CSV table of C-alpha atoms in Angstrom, one decimal:
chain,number,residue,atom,x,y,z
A,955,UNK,CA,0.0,0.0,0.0
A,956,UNK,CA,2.7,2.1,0.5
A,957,UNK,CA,4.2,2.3,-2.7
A,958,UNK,CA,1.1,2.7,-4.1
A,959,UNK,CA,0.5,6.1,-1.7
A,960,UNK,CA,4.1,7.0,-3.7
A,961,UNK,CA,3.6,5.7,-6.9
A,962,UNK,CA,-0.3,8.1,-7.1
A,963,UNK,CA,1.3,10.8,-5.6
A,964,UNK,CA,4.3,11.0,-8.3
A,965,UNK,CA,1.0,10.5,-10.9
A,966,UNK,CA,-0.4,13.5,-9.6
A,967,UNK,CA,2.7,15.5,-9.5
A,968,UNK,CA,3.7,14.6,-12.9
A,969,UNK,CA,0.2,15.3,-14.1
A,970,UNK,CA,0.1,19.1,-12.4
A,971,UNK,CA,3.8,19.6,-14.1
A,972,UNK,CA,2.4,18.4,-17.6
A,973,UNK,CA,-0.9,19.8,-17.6
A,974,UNK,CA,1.0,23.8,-16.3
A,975,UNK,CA,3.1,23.0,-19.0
A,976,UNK,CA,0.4,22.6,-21.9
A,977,UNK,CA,-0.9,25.7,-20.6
A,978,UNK,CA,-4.5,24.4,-19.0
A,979,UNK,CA,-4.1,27.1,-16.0
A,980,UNK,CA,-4.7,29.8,-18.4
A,981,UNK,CA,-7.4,27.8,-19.6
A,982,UNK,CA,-9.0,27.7,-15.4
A,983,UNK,CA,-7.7,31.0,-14.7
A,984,UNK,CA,-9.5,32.4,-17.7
A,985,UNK,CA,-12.9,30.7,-16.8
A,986,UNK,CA,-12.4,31.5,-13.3
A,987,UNK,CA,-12.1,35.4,-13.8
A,988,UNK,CA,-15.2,35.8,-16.0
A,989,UNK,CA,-18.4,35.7,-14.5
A,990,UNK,CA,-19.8,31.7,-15.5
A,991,UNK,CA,-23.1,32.2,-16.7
A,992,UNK,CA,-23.8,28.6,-16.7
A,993,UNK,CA,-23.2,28.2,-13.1
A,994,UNK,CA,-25.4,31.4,-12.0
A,995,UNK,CA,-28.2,29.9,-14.0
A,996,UNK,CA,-27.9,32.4,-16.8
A,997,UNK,CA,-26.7,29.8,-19.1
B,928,UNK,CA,-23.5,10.7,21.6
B,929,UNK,CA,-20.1,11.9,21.7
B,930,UNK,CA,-18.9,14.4,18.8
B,931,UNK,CA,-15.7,15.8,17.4
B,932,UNK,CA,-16.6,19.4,19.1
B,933,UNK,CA,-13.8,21.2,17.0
B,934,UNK,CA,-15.1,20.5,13.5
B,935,UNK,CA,-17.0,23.5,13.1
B,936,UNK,CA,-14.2,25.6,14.2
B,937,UNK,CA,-12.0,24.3,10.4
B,938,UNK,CA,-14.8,24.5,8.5
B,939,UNK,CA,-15.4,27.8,9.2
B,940,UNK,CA,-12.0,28.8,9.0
B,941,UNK,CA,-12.1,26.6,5.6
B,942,UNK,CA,-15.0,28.4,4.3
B,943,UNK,CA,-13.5,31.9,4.9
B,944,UNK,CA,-10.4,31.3,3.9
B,945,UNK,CA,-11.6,30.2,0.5
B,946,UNK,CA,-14.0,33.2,0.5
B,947,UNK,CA,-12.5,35.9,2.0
B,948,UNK,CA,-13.7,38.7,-0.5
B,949,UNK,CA,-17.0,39.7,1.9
B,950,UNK,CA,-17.1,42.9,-0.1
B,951,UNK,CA,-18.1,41.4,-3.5
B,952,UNK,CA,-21.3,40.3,-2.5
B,953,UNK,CA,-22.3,44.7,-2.2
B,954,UNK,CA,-20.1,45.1,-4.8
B,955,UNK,CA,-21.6,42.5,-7.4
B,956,UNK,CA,-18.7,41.5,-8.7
B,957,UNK,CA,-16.0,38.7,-8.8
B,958,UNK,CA,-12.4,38.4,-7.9
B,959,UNK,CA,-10.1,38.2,-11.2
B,960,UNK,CA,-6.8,37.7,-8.8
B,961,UNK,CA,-4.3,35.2,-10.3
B,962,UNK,CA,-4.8,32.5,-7.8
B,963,UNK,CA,-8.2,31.6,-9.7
B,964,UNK,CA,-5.9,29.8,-12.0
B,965,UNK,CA,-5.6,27.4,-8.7
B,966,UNK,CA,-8.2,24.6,-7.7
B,967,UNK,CA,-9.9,24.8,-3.8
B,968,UNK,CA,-10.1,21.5,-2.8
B,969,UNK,CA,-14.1,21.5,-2.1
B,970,UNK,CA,-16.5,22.8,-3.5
B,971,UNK,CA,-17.1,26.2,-4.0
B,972,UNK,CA,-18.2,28.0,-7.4
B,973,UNK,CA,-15.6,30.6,-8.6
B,974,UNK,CA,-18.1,32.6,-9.8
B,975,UNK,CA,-19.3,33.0,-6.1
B,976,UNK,CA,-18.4,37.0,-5.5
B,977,UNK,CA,-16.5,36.4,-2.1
B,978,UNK,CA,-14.3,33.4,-3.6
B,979,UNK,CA,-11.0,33.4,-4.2
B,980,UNK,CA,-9.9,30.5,-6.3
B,981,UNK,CA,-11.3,28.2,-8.6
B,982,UNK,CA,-13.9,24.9,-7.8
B,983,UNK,CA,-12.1,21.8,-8.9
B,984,UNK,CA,-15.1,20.3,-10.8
B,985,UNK,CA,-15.8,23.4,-12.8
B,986,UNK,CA,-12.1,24.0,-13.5
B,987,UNK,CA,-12.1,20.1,-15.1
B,988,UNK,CA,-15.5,20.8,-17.2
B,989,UNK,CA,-14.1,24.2,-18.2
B,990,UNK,CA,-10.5,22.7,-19.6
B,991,UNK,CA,-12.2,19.3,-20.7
B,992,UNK,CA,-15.0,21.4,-22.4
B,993,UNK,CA,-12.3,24.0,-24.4
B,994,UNK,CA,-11.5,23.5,-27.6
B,995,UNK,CA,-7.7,23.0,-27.2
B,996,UNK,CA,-7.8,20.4,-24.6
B,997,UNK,CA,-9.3,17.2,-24.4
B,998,UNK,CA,-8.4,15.5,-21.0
B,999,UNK,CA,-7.7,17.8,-17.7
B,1000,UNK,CA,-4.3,17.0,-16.3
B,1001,UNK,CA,-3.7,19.7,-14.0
B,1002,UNK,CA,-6.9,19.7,-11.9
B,1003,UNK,CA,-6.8,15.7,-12.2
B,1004,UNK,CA,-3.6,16.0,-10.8
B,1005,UNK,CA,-4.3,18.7,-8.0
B,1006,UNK,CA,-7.2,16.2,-6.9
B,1007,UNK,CA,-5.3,13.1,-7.0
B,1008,UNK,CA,-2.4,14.8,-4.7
B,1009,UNK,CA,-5.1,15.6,-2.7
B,1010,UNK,CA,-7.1,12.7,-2.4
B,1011,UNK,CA,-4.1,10.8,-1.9
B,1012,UNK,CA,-3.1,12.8,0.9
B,1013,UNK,CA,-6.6,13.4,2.3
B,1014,UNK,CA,-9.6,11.4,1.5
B,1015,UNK,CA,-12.6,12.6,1.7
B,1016,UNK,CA,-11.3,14.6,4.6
B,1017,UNK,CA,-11.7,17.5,2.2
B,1018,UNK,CA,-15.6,16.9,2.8
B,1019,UNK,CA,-15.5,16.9,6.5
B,1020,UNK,CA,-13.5,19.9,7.0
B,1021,UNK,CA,-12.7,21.9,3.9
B,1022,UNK,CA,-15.7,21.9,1.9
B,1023,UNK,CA,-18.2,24.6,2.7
B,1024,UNK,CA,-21.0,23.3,0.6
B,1025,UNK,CA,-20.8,20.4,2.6
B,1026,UNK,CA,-20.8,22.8,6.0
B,1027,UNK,CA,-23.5,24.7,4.7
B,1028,UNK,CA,-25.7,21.6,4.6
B,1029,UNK,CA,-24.5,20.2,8.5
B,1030,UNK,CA,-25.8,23.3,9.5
B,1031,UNK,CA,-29.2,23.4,7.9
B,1032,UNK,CA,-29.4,20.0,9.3
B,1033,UNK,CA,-29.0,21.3,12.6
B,1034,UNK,CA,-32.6,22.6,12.4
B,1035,UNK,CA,-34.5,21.3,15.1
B,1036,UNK,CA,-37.1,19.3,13.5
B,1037,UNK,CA,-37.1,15.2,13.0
B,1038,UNK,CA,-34.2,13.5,11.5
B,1039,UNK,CA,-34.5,10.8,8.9
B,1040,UNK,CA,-31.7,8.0,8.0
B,1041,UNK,CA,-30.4,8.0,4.7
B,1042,UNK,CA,-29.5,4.2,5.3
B,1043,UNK,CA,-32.6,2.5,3.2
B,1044,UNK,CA,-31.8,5.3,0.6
B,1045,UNK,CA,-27.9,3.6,-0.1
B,1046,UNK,CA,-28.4,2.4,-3.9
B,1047,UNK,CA,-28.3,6.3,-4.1
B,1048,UNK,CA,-24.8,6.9,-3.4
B,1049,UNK,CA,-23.7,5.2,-6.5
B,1050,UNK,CA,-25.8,8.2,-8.8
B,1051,UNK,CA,-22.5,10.6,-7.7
B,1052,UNK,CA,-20.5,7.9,-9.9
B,1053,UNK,CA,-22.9,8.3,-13.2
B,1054,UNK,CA,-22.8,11.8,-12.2
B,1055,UNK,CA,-18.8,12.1,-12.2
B,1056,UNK,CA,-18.6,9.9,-15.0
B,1057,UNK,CA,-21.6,11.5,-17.4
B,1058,UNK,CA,-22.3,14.8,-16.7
B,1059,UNK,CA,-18.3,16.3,-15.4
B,1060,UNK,CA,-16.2,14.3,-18.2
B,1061,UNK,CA,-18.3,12.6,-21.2
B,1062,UNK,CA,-20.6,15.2,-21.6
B,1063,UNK,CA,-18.4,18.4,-22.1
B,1064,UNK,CA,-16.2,15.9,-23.9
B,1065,UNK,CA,-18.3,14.9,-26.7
B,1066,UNK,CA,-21.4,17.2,-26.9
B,1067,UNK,CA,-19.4,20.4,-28.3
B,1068,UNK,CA,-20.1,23.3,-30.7
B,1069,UNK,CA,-18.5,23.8,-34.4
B,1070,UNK,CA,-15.4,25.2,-32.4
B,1071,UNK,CA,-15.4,22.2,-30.4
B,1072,UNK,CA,-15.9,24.0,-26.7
B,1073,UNK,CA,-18.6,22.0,-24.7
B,1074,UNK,CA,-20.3,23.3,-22.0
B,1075,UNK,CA,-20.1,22.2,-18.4
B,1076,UNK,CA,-22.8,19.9,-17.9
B,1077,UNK,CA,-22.8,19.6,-13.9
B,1078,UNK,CA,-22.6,23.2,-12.9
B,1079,UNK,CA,-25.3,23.8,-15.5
B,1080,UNK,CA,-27.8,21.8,-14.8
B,1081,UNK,CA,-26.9,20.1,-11.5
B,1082,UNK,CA,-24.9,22.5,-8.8
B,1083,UNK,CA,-26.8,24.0,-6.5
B,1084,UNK,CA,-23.7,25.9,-5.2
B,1085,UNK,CA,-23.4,28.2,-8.3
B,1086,UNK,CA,-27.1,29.5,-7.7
B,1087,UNK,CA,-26.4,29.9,-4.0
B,1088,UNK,CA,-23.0,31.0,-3.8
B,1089,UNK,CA,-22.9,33.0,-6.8
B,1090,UNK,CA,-26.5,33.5,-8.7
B,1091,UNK,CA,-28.5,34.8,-6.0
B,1092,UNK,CA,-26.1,36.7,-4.7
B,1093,UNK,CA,-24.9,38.6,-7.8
B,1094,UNK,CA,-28.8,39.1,-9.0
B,1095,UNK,CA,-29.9,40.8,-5.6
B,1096,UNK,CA,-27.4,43.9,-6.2
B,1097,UNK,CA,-26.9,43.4,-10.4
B,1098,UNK,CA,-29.5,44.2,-12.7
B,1099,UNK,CA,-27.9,43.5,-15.9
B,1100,UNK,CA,-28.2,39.4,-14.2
B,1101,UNK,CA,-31.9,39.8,-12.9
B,1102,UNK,CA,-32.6,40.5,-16.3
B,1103,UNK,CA,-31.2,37.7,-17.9
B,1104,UNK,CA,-32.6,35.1,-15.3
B,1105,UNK,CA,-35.0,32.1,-16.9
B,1106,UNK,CA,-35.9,29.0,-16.9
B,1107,UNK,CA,-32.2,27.4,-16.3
B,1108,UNK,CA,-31.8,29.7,-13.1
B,1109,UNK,CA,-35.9,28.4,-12.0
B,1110,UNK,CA,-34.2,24.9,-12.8
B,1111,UNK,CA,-31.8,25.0,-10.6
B,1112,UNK,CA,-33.2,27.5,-8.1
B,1113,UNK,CA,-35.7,24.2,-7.6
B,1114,UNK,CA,-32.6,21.5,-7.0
B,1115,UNK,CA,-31.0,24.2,-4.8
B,1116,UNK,CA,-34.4,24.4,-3.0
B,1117,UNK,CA,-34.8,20.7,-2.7
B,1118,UNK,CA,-31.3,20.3,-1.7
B,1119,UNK,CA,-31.8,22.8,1.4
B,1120,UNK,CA,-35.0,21.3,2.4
B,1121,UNK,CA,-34.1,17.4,2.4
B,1122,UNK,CA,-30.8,18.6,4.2
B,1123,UNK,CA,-33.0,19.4,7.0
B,1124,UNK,CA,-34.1,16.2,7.2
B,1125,UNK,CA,-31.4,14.5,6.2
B,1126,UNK,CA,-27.8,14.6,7.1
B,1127,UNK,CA,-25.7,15.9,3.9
B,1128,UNK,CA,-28.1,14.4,1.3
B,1129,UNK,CA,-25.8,16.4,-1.8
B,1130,UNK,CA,-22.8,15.3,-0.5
B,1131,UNK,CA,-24.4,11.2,-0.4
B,1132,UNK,CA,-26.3,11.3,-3.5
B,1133,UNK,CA,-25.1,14.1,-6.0
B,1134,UNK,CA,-21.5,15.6,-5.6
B,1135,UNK,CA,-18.9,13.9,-7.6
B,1136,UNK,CA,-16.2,16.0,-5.6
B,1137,UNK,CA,-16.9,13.6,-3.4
B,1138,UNK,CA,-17.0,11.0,-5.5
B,1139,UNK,CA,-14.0,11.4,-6.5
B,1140,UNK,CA,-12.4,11.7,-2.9
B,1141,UNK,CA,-13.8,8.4,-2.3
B,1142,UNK,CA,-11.8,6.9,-4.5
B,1143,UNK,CA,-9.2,7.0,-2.7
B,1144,UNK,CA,-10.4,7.0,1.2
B,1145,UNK,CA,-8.5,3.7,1.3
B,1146,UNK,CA,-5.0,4.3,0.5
B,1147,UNK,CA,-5.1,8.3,1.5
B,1148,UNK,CA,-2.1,9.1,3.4
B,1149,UNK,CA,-5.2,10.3,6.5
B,1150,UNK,CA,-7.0,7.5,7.4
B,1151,UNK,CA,-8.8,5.6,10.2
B,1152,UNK,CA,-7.6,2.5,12.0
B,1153,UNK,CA,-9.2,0.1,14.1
B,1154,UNK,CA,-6.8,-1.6,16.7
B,1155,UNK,CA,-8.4,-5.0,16.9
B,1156,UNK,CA,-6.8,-6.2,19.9
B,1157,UNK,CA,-9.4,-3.3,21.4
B,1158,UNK,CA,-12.5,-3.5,19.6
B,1159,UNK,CA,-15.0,-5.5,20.7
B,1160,UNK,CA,-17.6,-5.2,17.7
B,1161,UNK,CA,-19.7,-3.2,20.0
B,1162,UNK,CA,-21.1,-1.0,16.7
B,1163,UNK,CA,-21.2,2.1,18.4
B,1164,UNK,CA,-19.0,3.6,16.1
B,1165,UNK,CA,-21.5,2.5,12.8
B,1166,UNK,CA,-24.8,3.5,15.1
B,1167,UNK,CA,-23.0,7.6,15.6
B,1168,UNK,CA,-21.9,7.3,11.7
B,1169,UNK,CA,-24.0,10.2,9.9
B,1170,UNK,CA,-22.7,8.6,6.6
B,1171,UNK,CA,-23.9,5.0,7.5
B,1172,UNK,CA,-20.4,3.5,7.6
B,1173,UNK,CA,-20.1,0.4,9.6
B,1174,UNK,CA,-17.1,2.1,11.1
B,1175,UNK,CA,-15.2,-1.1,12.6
B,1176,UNK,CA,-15.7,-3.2,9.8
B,1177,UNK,CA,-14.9,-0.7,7.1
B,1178,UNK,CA,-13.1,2.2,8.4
B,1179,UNK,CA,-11.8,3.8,5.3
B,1180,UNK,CA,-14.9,3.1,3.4
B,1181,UNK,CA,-16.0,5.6,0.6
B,1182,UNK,CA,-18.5,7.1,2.0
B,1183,UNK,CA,-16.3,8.0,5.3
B,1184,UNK,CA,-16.4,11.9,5.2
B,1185,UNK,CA,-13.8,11.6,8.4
B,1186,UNK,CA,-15.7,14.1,10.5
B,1187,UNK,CA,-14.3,11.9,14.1
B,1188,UNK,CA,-17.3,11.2,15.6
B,1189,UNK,CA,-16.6,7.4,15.6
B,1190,UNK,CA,-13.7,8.6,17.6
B,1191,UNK,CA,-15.1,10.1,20.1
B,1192,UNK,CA,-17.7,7.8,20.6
B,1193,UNK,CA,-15.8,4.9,20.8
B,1194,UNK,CA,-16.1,2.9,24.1
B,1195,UNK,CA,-12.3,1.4,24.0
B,1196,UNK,CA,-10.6,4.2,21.7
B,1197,UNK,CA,-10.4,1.7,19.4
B,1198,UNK,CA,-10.2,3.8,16.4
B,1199,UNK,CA,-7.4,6.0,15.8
B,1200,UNK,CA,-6.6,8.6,12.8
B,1201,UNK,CA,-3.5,8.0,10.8
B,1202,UNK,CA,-1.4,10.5,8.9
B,1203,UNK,CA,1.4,8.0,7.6
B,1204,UNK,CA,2.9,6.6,4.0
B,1205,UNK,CA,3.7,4.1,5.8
B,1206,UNK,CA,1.3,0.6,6.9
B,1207,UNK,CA,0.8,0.7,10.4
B,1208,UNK,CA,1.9,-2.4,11.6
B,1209,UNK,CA,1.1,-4.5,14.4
B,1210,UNK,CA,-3.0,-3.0,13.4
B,1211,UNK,CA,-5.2,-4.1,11.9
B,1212,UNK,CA,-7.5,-1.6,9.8
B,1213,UNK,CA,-10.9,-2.9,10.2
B,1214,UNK,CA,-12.5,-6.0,12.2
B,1215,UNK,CA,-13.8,-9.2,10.6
């Protein structure tokens, strides 16, 4: 068990560094600054 | 009925932390600060006024759902690294959706159990699955964005934290209100009432945050052990579980939200809470 706590938390690591290096921050940060109209029930 | 007393104290803490622009909600507007481009790990809509960050889930529709990406990798990894270190102790502490419906529960009327209701906990799965990842994957427009089916048409928090709110002091958003906003005003509504009933019905039936978290309540680096030289099968950890975990059987079950109550309750402080990489040995985790 414990090298599978190691082996998910290198996944997840690896998968922050890859998806900050395709640029998919931008792609929250942009959503997250502009008012979602789908979520406020605007749509 | 012994209780973790101190819960409240993180959640609240939790809840402000992650929302600590009060002024917004007079202000009607939202924060544009960089650290939206960062996940909270419950959650909580970014287009809440008082929020600081992004939620997770709408982050993952929003990046699934662009036209230049097709899979989410940095929100999937923020929530592995969490779950892995955490569980589903991000519901039982850090999620202030989850708070908000502890305390409407704590209206003094007649509680219900949620226990003959259990073939419900598995609609959170579909829910993950369908409307958060194959749905703004495959339904797009000619530019290939699709839009993010669960805060849509499902999320209650987006109305609560962010629609009502911004519609009381906005104009421009009263205006445009219809029948999506009545949709969801109506799960929002049934969500609040059947929380006073029931203990965190969303959370059980609906949320695939916490679906997610569950995933990996039984290797997170947080977890519950029973000693099983101590426990004596009594079940009054599984009769105090809110959840409807049979606690010393099943400690790190999915549905475990963490909340300590076991704990406290316990008669031989048979269960103890773990923060290790490392298996505990010389324990057993649950009783046979």
């Amino acid at each position: 068990m414990r090298k599978i706590r190691i082996c998910l938390l290198a996944v997840a690591l690896l998968m922050i560094g890859f998806g900050l290096w395709r640029g998919e921050a931008e792609v929250v940060l942009s959503k997250g600054i502009n008012l979602c109209l789908e979520c406020v029930g605007i749509g | 009925m012994a209780k973790n007393k101190h819960r409240w104290k993180i959640q609240l803490g939790a809840t402000i932390a992650t929302n600590p622009f009060f002024l917004h909600f007079f202000q009607g507007k939202i924060s544009r600060g960089g650290l939206k481009g960062v996940c909270v790990p419950g959650l909580n809509c970014y287009s809440c006024p008082a929020a600081a960050a992004s939620c997770p889930i709408g982050a993952v529709q929003a990046v699934i759902g662009s036209s230049k990406f097709h899979f989410a990798y940095y929100v999937v990894g923020i929530l592995i690294l969490v779950g892995v270190l955490l569980g589903r102790v991000v519901c039982g502490f850090l999620c202030p959706f989850g708070w908000f419906q502890e305390l409407l529960h704590k209206i003094p009327t007649k509680k219900f159990s949620t226990k003959r209701f259990h073939i419900l906990t598995y609609l959170k799965y579909v829910i993950l699955v369908l409307f958060v990842v194959v749905l703004p994957m495959t339904v797009v427009n000619e530019v290939g964005m699709g839009d993010p089916f669960f805060c849509k048409y499902i999320c209650p928090a987006g109305i609560l934290e962010g629609g009502i709110p911004l519609s009381m002091v906005d104009g421009s958003i009263r205006a445009s209100l219809g029948g999506l906003f009545t949709w969801k005003s109506c799960i929002l509504l049934g969500v609040v009432v059947l929380a006073v009933f029931f203990y965190r019905p969303f959370c059980k039936w609906l949320c695939p945050l916490e679906a997610f978290y569950g995933l990996f309540n039984k290797v997170s680096v947080y977890r519950l052990q029973v000693n099983g030289d101590k426990c004596t099968a009594c079940g009054a950890c599984s009769r105090v579980c809110k959840m409807d975990v049979e606690v010393f059987r099943t400690p790190n079950h999915a549905e475990c939200i963490r909340c300590g109550d076991c704990i406290a309750t316990c008669p031989h402080q048979a269960i103890t809470k773990v923060f290790s990489l490392k298996n505990t040995i010389g324990k057993k985790e649950s009783v046979s």
